[in-house]
Amino acid sequence: MKYFGTDGIRGIYGKGITEDLAYRAGRALAYVFGGRALVGRDTRASGPAIENALAAGIVSGGADVCLAGVLTTPAVSYLTGSRGCTFGVAVSASHNPPEYNGLKIFLPDGRKLTAGMESAVEYYTDNVPPRQHTVGLRTEWNGGGEEYAAMLAACVRAMAESSGRSYRLQGLRVLLDHGGGAGKDAAVGLFSGLGAEVRLLCEECRGECINVRCGALHPEAMCAVAGGYDLAAAFDGDADRLVVWSGRLLAGDEALYNLTRYPLGETVVGTVLTNSALERRLASRGMRLVRTDVGDRSISEVMRALGARLGGEPSGHFIVDGACGDGILSAAAIAVLAVTEGLHTFVCDRQVSCDLPIPHGAPPADRICDAERAARRLAERVVIRPSGTEPVLRIMAEGGDAEGAAAVVREMLS
């Protein structure tokens, strides 16, 4: 793909993502999907400029657009369908630092575009679509946050009651780190509404420090002051990612395991990076883990095909009975477990992860295969994959001499 990576269109503002690209992508989306679009954005300084260019492209392509202001990506995913839109766009670069921005695109069922749909949008981004006879209508709407918050509260209550638990969080002291992003109001409102005693970390931090030394990408800031709380939760810039602290920092796979304590079926969808210890724990309960490629889109697609209701990845994207990862919903569901019975933990198998810069593109496939074979002589599992959001090669080795295996890969592919 020329523009789309593993999670939408993304890049450094002014280089990989520009107003011109946003305009052309908006026009292409309007031509391919038509109808009406819902657009939300995170808190980045470049957000309004990208949003305006995108909206201009959508209306020029003949579709209507509703600008919903600052919203989390999961909120855009949900509201696209609830508001009767034909597609939705979250203007966000998710976990990337402030200089990045991007476009995450959703269908009415809340799911992200398939690869075939992305190729169609790319074609009309570079090739002007046939002229439309009408120009779309641009409107603004400020009720998205309230509607999304009500949905979150209803989901938490339903999950708790389906498992015979109380959804009330009275007495639970919670620390929330919103990472300077879009999840601040929704997270505080949800936890406070459920009865928790909430403190917000870096309360005044917004888009200028999104994901910088805070949030899910840097949980050490939260951990440093979490000792006086029962639970702490950190989100990334668009709040689709979650990191949990409960006495110690939980691995992403431990958080996912706790979510299996709800009656969500016997199949859990993970990724090639999911720790093997989780797979064994699920098997001991008669459950199975199905692995797919990295990214919540891949997880969502496999969940849909299998009829699974829970999926997630170690980075902290958890999909609970839906189509899109939602850090705030997952955090509240885990908080219910914490206040009623306590959280379950386990020791993950040793994993070593590192990035290898590839400024000129990924090495040939045969070199990657040779490096993987060599590394597997040392480690039990090895995964080598190009990042879909940055010019790096992601390396993961698990079990055995994981450090040695990662070193072999770096040496062979440098």
mmCIF file of C-alpha atoms in Angstrom:
data_model
loop_
_atom_site.group_PDB
_atom_site.id
_atom_site.type_symbol
_atom_site.label_atom_id
_atom_site.label_comp_id
_atom_site.label_asym_id
_atom_site.label_seq_id
_atom_site.Cartn_x
_atom_site.Cartn_y
_atom_site.Cartn_z
ATOM 1 C CA MET A 1 0.000 0.000 0.000
ATOM 2 C CA LYS A 2 1.198 3.511 -0.780
ATOM 3 C CA TYR A 3 -0.610 5.349 2.035
ATOM 4 C CA PHE A 4 -2.201 2.752 4.321
ATOM 5 C CA GLY A 5 -0.166 0.929 6.947
ATOM 6 C CA THR A 6 -1.320 -1.619 9.505
ATOM 7 C CA ASP A 7 -3.688 0.928 11.038
ATOM 8 C CA GLY A 8 -4.860 3.561 8.586
ATOM 9 C CA ILE A 9 -2.878 6.393 7.033
ATOM 10 C CA ARG A 10 -0.191 7.786 9.308
ATOM 11 C CA GLY A 11 2.964 9.873 9.259
ATOM 12 C CA ILE A 12 4.757 12.965 10.503
ATOM 13 C CA TYR A 13 2.597 16.053 10.012
ATOM 14 C CA GLY A 14 3.781 18.048 7.017
ATOM 15 C CA LYS A 15 5.587 15.031 5.520
ATOM 16 C CA GLY A 16 3.795 11.683 5.681
ATOM 17 C CA ILE A 17 0.430 13.285 6.414
ATOM 18 C CA THR A 18 -0.507 16.685 4.961
ATOM 19 C CA GLU A 19 -3.607 18.773 4.395
ATOM 20 C CA ASP A 20 -3.397 17.935 0.689
ATOM 21 C CA LEU A 21 -3.347 14.198 1.374
ATOM 22 C CA ALA A 22 -6.212 14.543 3.854
ATOM 23 C CA TYR A 23 -8.269 16.470 1.274
ATOM 24 C CA ARG A 24 -7.634 13.909 -1.457
ATOM 25 C CA ALA A 25 -8.346 10.997 0.897
ATOM 26 C CA GLY A 26 -11.602 12.661 1.975
ATOM 27 C CA ARG A 27 -12.681 13.108 -1.621
ATOM 28 C CA ALA A 28 -11.818 9.472 -2.356
ATOM 29 C CA LEU A 29 -13.750 8.234 0.688
ATOM 30 C CA ALA A 30 -16.789 10.244 -0.352
ATOM 31 C CA TYR A 31 -16.690 8.726 -3.827
ATOM 32 C CA VAL A 32 -16.194 5.134 -2.645
ATOM 33 C CA PHE A 33 -18.641 5.129 0.277
ATOM 34 C CA GLY A 34 -20.895 8.143 -0.307
ATOM 35 C CA GLY A 35 -23.605 9.077 2.164
ATOM 36 C CA ARG A 36 -22.524 10.730 5.403
ATOM 37 C CA ALA A 37 -19.298 10.659 7.410
ATOM 38 C CA LEU A 38 -18.583 11.179 11.091
ATOM 39 C CA VAL A 39 -15.191 12.675 11.966
ATOM 40 C CA GLY A 40 -13.565 12.844 15.397
ATOM 41 C CA ARG A 41 -10.001 13.702 16.372
ATOM 42 C CA ASP A 42 -7.558 13.415 19.229
ATOM 43 C CA THR A 43 -5.856 16.384 20.892
ATOM 44 C CA ARG A 44 -2.850 16.933 18.597
ATOM 45 C CA ALA A 45 -2.095 20.497 17.513
ATOM 46 C CA SER A 46 -2.294 19.433 13.853
ATOM 47 C CA GLY A 47 -5.731 17.877 14.367
ATOM 48 C CA PRO A 48 -7.922 20.850 13.379
ATOM 49 C CA ALA A 49 -5.949 21.462 10.168
ATOM 50 C CA ILE A 50 -6.138 17.822 9.074
ATOM 51 C CA GLU A 51 -9.807 17.674 10.115
ATOM 52 C CA ASN A 52 -10.710 20.754 8.055
ATOM 53 C CA ALA A 53 -8.880 19.493 4.968
ATOM 54 C CA LEU A 54 -10.475 16.064 5.292
ATOM 55 C CA ALA A 55 -13.950 17.603 5.669
ATOM 56 C CA ALA A 56 -13.390 19.813 2.628
ATOM 57 C CA GLY A 57 -12.466 16.763 0.582
ATOM 58 C CA ILE A 58 -15.503 14.826 1.774
ATOM 59 C CA VAL A 59 -18.008 17.564 0.904
ATOM 60 C CA SER A 60 -16.307 18.218 -2.446
ATOM 61 C CA GLY A 61 -16.779 14.538 -3.195
ATOM 62 C CA GLY A 62 -20.523 14.835 -2.641
ATOM 63 C CA ALA A 63 -20.867 13.292 0.838
ATOM 64 C CA ASP A 64 -22.060 14.991 4.027
ATOM 65 C CA VAL A 65 -19.725 15.264 7.009
ATOM 66 C CA CYS A 66 -20.430 15.665 10.720
ATOM 67 C CA LEU A 67 -17.510 17.020 12.759
ATOM 68 C CA ALA A 68 -17.776 15.656 16.303
ATOM 69 C CA GLY A 69 -14.711 17.307 17.856
ATOM 70 C CA VAL A 70 -12.320 15.562 20.245
ATOM 71 C CA LEU A 71 -13.261 11.882 20.602
ATOM 72 C CA THR A 72 -11.442 8.638 21.235
ATOM 73 C CA THR A 73 -10.980 6.268 18.320
ATOM 74 C CA PRO A 74 -13.332 3.681 19.916
ATOM 75 C CA ALA A 75 -15.958 6.430 20.183
ATOM 76 C CA VAL A 76 -15.674 7.145 16.454
ATOM 77 C CA SER A 77 -15.948 3.417 15.735
ATOM 78 C CA TYR A 78 -19.144 3.172 17.809
ATOM 79 C CA LEU A 79 -20.762 6.448 16.737
ATOM 80 C CA THR A 80 -20.256 5.814 13.017
ATOM 81 C CA GLY A 81 -22.954 3.161 13.215
ATOM 82 C CA SER A 82 -25.136 4.663 15.935
ATOM 83 C CA ARG A 83 -25.458 7.936 13.996
ATOM 84 C CA GLY A 84 -26.337 6.186 10.736
ATOM 85 C CA CYS A 85 -23.147 7.168 8.890
ATOM 86 C CA THR A 86 -21.686 5.285 5.942
ATOM 87 C CA PHE A 87 -18.125 5.744 7.197
ATOM 88 C CA GLY A 88 -16.234 7.377 10.038
ATOM 89 C CA VAL A 89 -12.751 8.827 10.384
ATOM 90 C CA ALA A 90 -10.666 9.287 13.523
ATOM 91 C CA VAL A 91 -7.992 11.926 12.922
ATOM 92 C CA SER A 92 -5.297 10.418 15.123
ATOM 93 C CA ALA A 93 -1.855 8.863 15.151
ATOM 94 C CA SER A 94 -2.797 6.705 18.143
ATOM 95 C CA HIS A 95 0.300 5.927 20.226
ATOM 96 C CA ASN A 96 2.743 7.982 18.139
ATOM 97 C CA PRO A 97 4.260 11.229 19.504
ATOM 98 C CA PRO A 98 2.834 14.746 18.882
ATOM 99 C CA GLU A 99 4.533 15.376 15.540
ATOM 100 C CA TYR A 100 2.571 12.508 13.956
ATOM 101 C CA ASN A 101 -1.017 12.413 12.783
ATOM 102 C CA GLY A 102 -3.175 10.139 10.681
ATOM 103 C CA LEU A 103 -6.557 8.853 9.566
ATOM 104 C CA LYS A 104 -8.262 5.734 10.930
ATOM 105 C CA ILE A 105 -11.324 4.820 8.877
ATOM 106 C CA PHE A 106 -14.356 2.840 10.042
ATOM 107 C CA LEU A 107 -17.367 1.148 8.478
ATOM 108 C CA PRO A 108 -20.904 1.411 9.932
ATOM 109 C CA ASP A 109 -20.415 -1.807 11.928
ATOM 110 C CA GLY A 110 -17.421 -0.211 13.656
ATOM 111 C CA ARG A 111 -14.821 -2.239 11.818
ATOM 112 C CA LYS A 112 -11.834 -0.924 9.908
ATOM 113 C CA LEU A 113 -11.512 -1.123 6.137
ATOM 114 C CA THR A 114 -10.433 -4.354 4.491
ATOM 115 C CA ALA A 115 -7.294 -4.348 2.351
ATOM 116 C CA GLY A 116 -9.458 -4.310 -0.784
ATOM 117 C CA MET A 117 -11.343 -1.238 0.417
ATOM 118 C CA GLU A 118 -8.069 0.488 1.257
ATOM 119 C CA SER A 119 -6.790 -0.159 -2.268
ATOM 120 C CA ALA A 120 -9.925 1.446 -3.721
ATOM 121 C CA VAL A 121 -9.490 4.523 -1.531
ATOM 122 C CA GLU A 122 -5.807 4.737 -2.490
ATOM 123 C CA TYR A 123 -6.667 4.605 -6.188
ATOM 124 C CA TYR A 124 -9.068 7.533 -5.969
ATOM 125 C CA THR A 125 -6.719 9.420 -3.667
ATOM 126 C CA ASP A 126 -4.216 9.555 -6.528
ATOM 127 C CA ASN A 127 -6.761 9.662 -9.363
ATOM 128 C CA VAL A 128 -9.464 12.321 -9.239
ATOM 129 C CA PRO A 129 -12.886 10.609 -9.023
ATOM 130 C CA PRO A 130 -15.601 11.478 -11.569
ATOM 131 C CA ARG A 131 -17.151 14.842 -10.693
ATOM 132 C CA GLN A 132 -20.204 14.669 -8.460
ATOM 133 C CA HIS A 133 -23.297 16.733 -9.269
ATOM 134 C CA THR A 134 -23.809 17.874 -5.673
ATOM 135 C CA VAL A 135 -21.633 19.182 -2.863
ATOM 136 C CA GLY A 136 -22.030 17.663 0.573
ATOM 137 C CA LEU A 137 -23.163 19.410 3.742
ATOM 138 C CA ARG A 138 -20.779 20.117 6.633
ATOM 139 C CA THR A 139 -22.215 20.157 10.178
ATOM 140 C CA GLU A 140 -20.843 20.087 13.725
ATOM 141 C CA TRP A 141 -22.093 18.003 16.658
ATOM 142 C CA ASN A 142 -21.017 18.113 20.290
ATOM 143 C CA GLY A 143 -23.008 15.204 21.702
ATOM 144 C CA GLY A 144 -20.692 12.370 20.776
ATOM 145 C CA GLY A 145 -18.870 12.262 24.088
ATOM 146 C CA GLU A 146 -22.090 11.912 26.073
ATOM 147 C CA GLU A 147 -23.497 9.201 23.812
ATOM 148 C CA TYR A 148 -20.240 7.254 23.935
ATOM 149 C CA ALA A 149 -20.049 7.588 27.744
ATOM 150 C CA ALA A 150 -23.578 6.228 28.108
ATOM 151 C CA MET A 151 -22.667 3.264 25.916
ATOM 152 C CA LEU A 152 -19.585 2.536 28.049
ATOM 153 C CA ALA A 153 -21.588 2.587 31.276
ATOM 154 C CA ALA A 154 -24.233 0.263 29.813
ATOM 155 C CA CYS A 155 -21.577 -2.179 28.577
ATOM 156 C CA VAL A 156 -19.795 -2.334 31.929
ATOM 157 C CA ARG A 157 -23.065 -2.919 33.738
ATOM 158 C CA ALA A 158 -24.092 -5.666 31.306
ATOM 159 C CA MET A 159 -20.714 -7.421 31.584
ATOM 160 C CA ALA A 160 -20.785 -7.303 35.363
ATOM 161 C CA GLU A 161 -24.347 -8.558 35.641
ATOM 162 C CA SER A 162 -23.753 -11.333 33.099
ATOM 163 C CA SER A 163 -21.073 -12.720 35.415
ATOM 164 C CA GLY A 164 -22.991 -12.209 38.660
ATOM 165 C CA ARG A 165 -20.837 -9.299 39.809
ATOM 166 C CA SER A 166 -21.687 -5.799 40.956
ATOM 167 C CA TYR A 167 -20.674 -3.037 38.571
ATOM 168 C CA ARG A 168 -20.283 -0.498 41.389
ATOM 169 C CA LEU A 169 -16.721 0.581 42.215
ATOM 170 C CA GLN A 170 -17.311 2.206 45.611
ATOM 171 C CA GLY A 171 -14.157 2.284 47.696
ATOM 172 C CA LEU A 172 -11.819 1.680 44.746
ATOM 173 C CA ARG A 173 -9.062 4.275 44.514
ATOM 174 C CA VAL A 174 -8.107 4.674 40.860
ATOM 175 C CA LEU A 175 -5.295 6.596 39.171
ATOM 176 C CA LEU A 176 -5.872 7.415 35.497
ATOM 177 C CA ASP A 177 -3.192 8.551 33.019
ATOM 178 C CA HIS A 178 -4.831 9.806 29.833
ATOM 179 C CA GLY A 179 -1.506 10.385 28.067
ATOM 180 C CA GLY A 180 -2.483 13.900 27.000
ATOM 181 C CA GLY A 181 -4.990 12.391 24.610
ATOM 182 C CA ALA A 182 -8.682 12.141 23.828
ATOM 183 C CA GLY A 183 -9.737 9.772 26.607
ATOM 184 C CA LYS A 184 -9.590 12.138 29.579
ATOM 185 C CA ASP A 185 -13.261 13.104 29.948
ATOM 186 C CA ALA A 186 -14.699 9.694 29.065
ATOM 187 C CA ALA A 187 -12.407 7.826 31.466
ATOM 188 C CA VAL A 188 -12.936 10.160 34.410
ATOM 189 C CA GLY A 189 -16.686 10.282 33.795
ATOM 190 C CA LEU A 190 -17.042 6.511 33.579
ATOM 191 C CA PHE A 191 -14.992 5.637 36.661
ATOM 192 C CA SER A 192 -16.501 8.422 38.746
ATOM 193 C CA GLY A 193 -20.000 7.453 37.629
ATOM 194 C CA LEU A 194 -19.367 3.878 38.757
ATOM 195 C CA GLY A 195 -18.423 5.136 42.205
ATOM 196 C CA ALA A 196 -14.616 5.014 42.134
ATOM 197 C CA GLU A 197 -12.426 7.623 43.804
ATOM 198 C CA VAL A 198 -10.484 9.005 40.820
ATOM 199 C CA ARG A 199 -7.285 10.975 40.515
ATOM 200 C CA LEU A 200 -6.113 12.139 37.103
ATOM 201 C CA LEU A 201 -2.391 12.151 36.364
ATOM 202 C CA CYS A 202 -1.064 15.127 34.353
ATOM 203 C CA GLU A 203 -4.509 16.704 34.395
ATOM 204 C CA GLU A 204 -3.580 19.746 32.292
ATOM 205 C CA CYS A 205 -1.523 17.831 29.730
ATOM 206 C CA ARG A 206 -3.094 17.802 26.247
ATOM 207 C CA GLY A 207 -1.973 17.448 22.638
ATOM 208 C CA GLU A 208 1.358 19.188 23.061
ATOM 209 C CA CYS A 209 2.605 16.235 25.138
ATOM 210 C CA ILE A 210 0.443 13.426 23.777
ATOM 211 C CA ASN A 211 2.235 10.103 24.435
ATOM 212 C CA VAL A 212 5.373 11.929 25.631
ATOM 213 C CA ARG A 213 6.717 10.425 28.868
ATOM 214 C CA CYS A 214 3.168 9.553 29.876
ATOM 215 C CA GLY A 215 0.270 7.289 29.004
ATOM 216 C CA ALA A 216 0.320 3.668 27.893
ATOM 217 C CA LEU A 217 3.602 4.105 26.010
ATOM 218 C CA HIS A 218 5.387 5.310 29.138
ATOM 219 C CA PRO A 219 3.641 3.695 32.130
ATOM 220 C CA GLU A 220 6.660 4.370 34.333
ATOM 221 C CA ALA A 221 5.205 7.847 34.993
ATOM 222 C CA MET A 222 2.040 6.230 36.357
ATOM 223 C CA CYS A 223 3.875 3.503 38.259
ATOM 224 C CA ALA A 224 6.017 6.076 40.067
ATOM 225 C CA VAL A 225 2.967 7.459 41.924
ATOM 226 C CA ALA A 226 0.568 4.495 41.858
ATOM 227 C CA GLY A 227 1.530 3.087 45.249
ATOM 228 C CA GLY A 228 -1.325 4.778 47.091
ATOM 229 C CA TYR A 229 -4.018 3.429 44.749
ATOM 230 C CA ASP A 230 -5.845 0.148 44.317
ATOM 231 C CA LEU A 231 -5.681 0.291 40.521
ATOM 232 C CA ALA A 232 -4.054 2.478 37.880
ATOM 233 C CA ALA A 233 -4.786 2.613 34.164
ATOM 234 C CA ALA A 234 -2.887 4.374 31.383
ATOM 235 C CA PHE A 235 -4.225 5.026 27.875
ATOM 236 C CA ASP A 236 -2.589 6.133 24.653
ATOM 237 C CA GLY A 237 -3.506 9.229 22.651
ATOM 238 C CA ASP A 238 -6.733 7.880 21.170
ATOM 239 C CA ALA A 239 -7.554 5.569 24.116
ATOM 240 C CA ASP A 240 -7.704 2.317 22.182
ATOM 241 C CA ARG A 241 -4.737 0.986 24.168
ATOM 242 C CA LEU A 242 -4.545 0.182 27.900
ATOM 243 C CA VAL A 243 -1.833 -0.588 30.437
ATOM 244 C CA VAL A 244 -2.902 -1.702 33.943
ATOM 245 C CA TRP A 245 -1.136 -1.433 37.318
ATOM 246 C CA SER A 246 -2.358 -3.409 40.319
ATOM 247 C CA GLY A 247 0.435 -3.649 42.861
ATOM 248 C CA ARG A 248 2.735 -4.041 39.855
ATOM 249 C CA LEU A 249 2.522 -3.430 36.144
ATOM 250 C CA LEU A 250 0.524 -6.223 34.496
ATOM 251 C CA ALA A 251 1.659 -7.635 31.176
ATOM 252 C CA GLY A 252 -0.852 -7.100 28.390
ATOM 253 C CA ASP A 253 -1.522 -10.830 28.246
ATOM 254 C CA GLU A 254 -2.284 -10.879 31.984
ATOM 255 C CA ALA A 255 -4.867 -8.142 31.473
ATOM 256 C CA LEU A 256 -6.378 -10.118 28.601
ATOM 257 C CA TYR A 257 -6.498 -13.244 30.759
ATOM 258 C CA ASN A 258 -8.502 -11.390 33.402
ATOM 259 C CA LEU A 259 -11.061 -10.400 30.773
ATOM 260 C CA THR A 260 -11.617 -14.115 30.047
ATOM 261 C CA ARG A 261 -13.267 -14.312 33.492
ATOM 262 C CA TYR A 262 -16.371 -12.825 31.901
ATOM 263 C CA PRO A 263 -18.650 -15.241 29.975
ATOM 264 C CA LEU A 264 -17.314 -14.307 26.535
ATOM 265 C CA GLY A 265 -16.921 -17.750 24.988
ATOM 266 C CA GLU A 266 -14.180 -20.350 24.815
ATOM 267 C CA THR A 267 -12.159 -18.810 21.968
ATOM 268 C CA VAL A 268 -9.774 -15.892 22.459
ATOM 269 C CA VAL A 269 -8.081 -14.272 19.466
ATOM 270 C CA GLY A 270 -4.510 -13.110 19.993
ATOM 271 C CA THR A 271 -1.545 -12.382 17.750
ATOM 272 C CA VAL A 272 1.796 -13.939 16.875
ATOM 273 C CA LEU A 273 3.225 -11.860 19.747
ATOM 274 C CA THR A 274 0.855 -13.226 22.397
ATOM 275 C CA ASN A 275 2.838 -14.906 25.170
ATOM 276 C CA SER A 276 2.780 -18.695 25.203
ATOM 277 C CA ALA A 277 2.032 -18.642 28.944
ATOM 278 C CA LEU A 278 -1.417 -17.239 28.172
ATOM 279 C CA GLU A 279 -2.011 -20.009 25.658
ATOM 280 C CA ARG A 280 -1.221 -22.622 28.308
ATOM 281 C CA ARG A 281 -3.420 -20.946 30.937
ATOM 282 C CA LEU A 282 -6.371 -20.878 28.559
ATOM 283 C CA ALA A 283 -5.832 -24.514 27.569
ATOM 284 C CA SER A 284 -5.916 -25.520 31.257
ATOM 285 C CA ARG A 285 -9.462 -24.098 31.395
ATOM 286 C CA GLY A 286 -10.613 -25.783 28.189
ATOM 287 C CA MET A 287 -10.253 -22.591 26.161
ATOM 288 C CA ARG A 288 -8.253 -21.979 23.017
ATOM 289 C CA LEU A 289 -6.101 -19.160 21.699
ATOM 290 C CA VAL A 290 -6.202 -18.443 17.961
ATOM 291 C CA ARG A 291 -3.268 -16.364 16.724
ATOM 292 C CA THR A 292 -3.335 -13.895 13.847
ATOM 293 C CA ASP A 293 -1.187 -11.054 12.516
ATOM 294 C CA VAL A 294 -0.402 -8.030 14.680
ATOM 295 C CA GLY A 295 -3.012 -5.264 14.799
ATOM 296 C CA ASP A 296 -6.541 -4.962 16.093
ATOM 297 C CA ARG A 297 -7.935 -5.044 12.550
ATOM 298 C CA SER A 298 -6.581 -8.567 12.071
ATOM 299 C CA ILE A 299 -7.937 -9.570 15.472
ATOM 300 C CA SER A 300 -11.351 -8.102 14.682
ATOM 301 C CA GLU A 301 -11.540 -9.914 11.337
ATOM 302 C CA VAL A 302 -10.705 -13.291 12.875
ATOM 303 C CA MET A 303 -13.108 -12.688 15.767
ATOM 304 C CA ARG A 304 -15.878 -12.010 13.283
ATOM 305 C CA ALA A 305 -15.089 -15.124 11.260
ATOM 306 C CA LEU A 306 -15.012 -17.363 14.358
ATOM 307 C CA GLY A 307 -17.842 -15.716 16.251
ATOM 308 C CA ALA A 308 -15.391 -14.936 19.067
ATOM 309 C CA ARG A 309 -16.248 -12.218 21.588
ATOM 310 C CA LEU A 310 -12.816 -11.440 23.052
ATOM 311 C CA GLY A 311 -9.465 -10.661 21.512
ATOM 312 C CA GLY A 312 -6.376 -8.643 22.239
ATOM 313 C CA GLU A 313 -2.659 -8.171 21.898
ATOM 314 C CA PRO A 314 0.196 -7.646 24.367
ATOM 315 C CA SER A 315 0.469 -3.956 23.483
ATOM 316 C CA GLY A 316 -2.844 -3.379 25.272
ATOM 317 C CA HIS A 317 -5.472 -3.387 22.514
ATOM 318 C CA PHE A 318 -8.419 -5.410 23.835
ATOM 319 C CA ILE A 319 -11.606 -5.996 21.852
ATOM 320 C CA VAL A 320 -14.494 -6.914 24.125
ATOM 321 C CA ASP A 321 -17.696 -7.912 22.341
ATOM 322 C CA GLY A 322 -17.131 -5.336 19.609
ATOM 323 C CA ALA A 323 -15.175 -4.370 16.543
ATOM 324 C CA CYS A 324 -12.538 -1.970 17.864
ATOM 325 C CA GLY A 325 -10.108 -2.019 20.763
ATOM 326 C CA ASP A 326 -11.317 0.168 23.640
ATOM 327 C CA GLY A 327 -8.921 0.958 26.464
ATOM 328 C CA ILE A 328 -11.463 2.717 28.676
ATOM 329 C CA LEU A 329 -14.052 -0.065 28.471
ATOM 330 C CA SER A 330 -11.388 -2.696 29.135
ATOM 331 C CA ALA A 331 -10.054 -0.740 32.124
ATOM 332 C CA ALA A 332 -13.505 -0.489 33.713
ATOM 333 C CA ALA A 333 -14.188 -4.199 33.147
ATOM 334 C CA ILE A 334 -10.886 -5.061 34.831
ATOM 335 C CA ALA A 335 -11.696 -2.649 37.687
ATOM 336 C CA VAL A 336 -14.928 -4.557 38.347
ATOM 337 C CA LEU A 337 -12.886 -7.732 38.761
ATOM 338 C CA ALA A 338 -10.378 -5.949 40.987
ATOM 339 C CA VAL A 339 -13.002 -4.628 43.392
ATOM 340 C CA THR A 340 -15.045 -7.855 43.576
ATOM 341 C CA GLU A 341 -12.471 -10.668 43.622
ATOM 342 C CA GLY A 342 -9.041 -9.288 42.837
ATOM 343 C CA LEU A 343 -7.022 -9.748 39.662
ATOM 344 C CA HIS A 344 -5.347 -12.965 38.533
ATOM 345 C CA THR A 345 -1.694 -12.845 37.566
ATOM 346 C CA PHE A 346 0.849 -15.263 36.138
ATOM 347 C CA VAL A 347 4.460 -15.285 35.010
ATOM 348 C CA CYS A 348 4.872 -14.785 31.274
ATOM 349 C CA ASP A 349 7.547 -16.609 29.326
ATOM 350 C CA ARG A 350 10.661 -14.513 28.804
ATOM 351 C CA GLN A 351 10.304 -12.302 25.728
ATOM 352 C CA VAL A 352 12.837 -9.914 24.206
ATOM 353 C CA SER A 353 11.579 -7.288 21.784
ATOM 354 C CA CYS A 354 13.599 -4.717 19.868
ATOM 355 C CA ASP A 355 13.414 -2.552 16.755
ATOM 356 C CA LEU A 356 15.886 -2.483 13.893
ATOM 357 C CA PRO A 357 15.791 0.751 11.827
ATOM 358 C CA ILE A 358 15.195 0.146 8.108
ATOM 359 C CA PRO A 359 15.280 3.666 6.578
ATOM 360 C CA HIS A 360 15.630 2.234 3.071
ATOM 361 C CA GLY A 361 12.979 -0.453 3.356
ATOM 362 C CA ALA A 362 12.768 -3.990 4.689
ATOM 363 C CA PRO A 363 15.453 -6.563 3.786
ATOM 364 C CA PRO A 364 14.537 -9.187 1.179
ATOM 365 C CA ALA A 365 12.217 -11.937 2.374
ATOM 366 C CA ASP A 366 14.865 -14.649 2.001
ATOM 367 C CA ARG A 367 17.242 -12.786 4.331
ATOM 368 C CA ILE A 368 14.490 -12.416 6.917
ATOM 369 C CA CYS A 369 13.684 -16.144 6.644
ATOM 370 C CA ASP A 370 17.369 -17.067 7.089
ATOM 371 C CA ALA A 371 17.624 -14.849 10.182
ATOM 372 C CA GLU A 372 14.470 -16.345 11.654
ATOM 373 C CA ARG A 373 15.731 -19.909 11.132
ATOM 374 C CA ALA A 374 19.063 -19.082 12.757
ATOM 375 C CA ALA A 375 17.393 -17.399 15.734
ATOM 376 C CA ARG A 376 15.053 -20.353 16.298
ATOM 377 C CA ARG A 377 18.067 -22.479 17.190
ATOM 378 C CA LEU A 378 18.281 -20.377 20.343
ATOM 379 C CA ALA A 379 14.700 -19.341 21.177
ATOM 380 C CA GLU A 380 11.421 -21.251 21.193
ATOM 381 C CA ARG A 381 9.554 -18.650 19.122
ATOM 382 C CA VAL A 382 10.821 -15.839 16.874
ATOM 383 C CA VAL A 383 8.758 -13.218 15.067
ATOM 384 C CA ILE A 384 10.264 -10.720 12.608
ATOM 385 C CA ARG A 385 7.978 -8.231 10.916
ATOM 386 C CA PRO A 386 8.142 -4.751 9.357
ATOM 387 C CA SER A 387 6.245 -2.114 11.319
ATOM 388 C CA GLY A 388 3.186 -0.693 9.598
ATOM 389 C CA THR A 389 3.603 2.703 11.275
ATOM 390 C CA GLU A 390 7.370 3.352 11.476
ATOM 391 C CA PRO A 391 10.458 2.560 9.324
ATOM 392 C CA VAL A 392 11.661 -0.227 11.600
ATOM 393 C CA LEU A 393 11.761 -3.996 11.688
ATOM 394 C CA ARG A 394 10.090 -5.437 14.806
ATOM 395 C CA ILE A 395 11.914 -8.385 16.378
ATOM 396 C CA MET A 396 10.499 -10.641 19.112
ATOM 397 C CA ALA A 397 12.127 -13.730 20.609
ATOM 398 C CA GLU A 398 10.494 -15.884 23.302
ATOM 399 C CA GLY A 399 11.853 -18.602 25.559
ATOM 400 C CA GLY A 400 15.297 -20.207 25.631
ATOM 401 C CA ASP A 401 18.091 -17.743 24.917
ATOM 402 C CA ALA A 402 15.770 -14.957 23.782
ATOM 403 C CA GLU A 403 18.485 -12.297 24.084
ATOM 404 C CA GLY A 404 20.893 -14.305 21.967
ATOM 405 C CA ALA A 405 18.217 -14.971 19.342
ATOM 406 C CA ALA A 406 17.377 -11.251 19.054
ATOM 407 C CA ALA A 407 21.081 -10.447 18.739
ATOM 408 C CA VAL A 408 21.454 -12.962 15.913
ATOM 409 C CA VAL A 409 18.581 -11.340 14.012
ATOM 410 C CA ARG A 410 20.012 -7.849 14.452
ATOM 411 C CA GLU A 411 23.448 -8.980 13.285
ATOM 412 C CA MET A 412 22.134 -10.823 10.218
ATOM 413 C CA LEU A 413 19.779 -8.062 9.082
ATOM 414 C CA SER A 414 21.786 -4.944 9.929
#
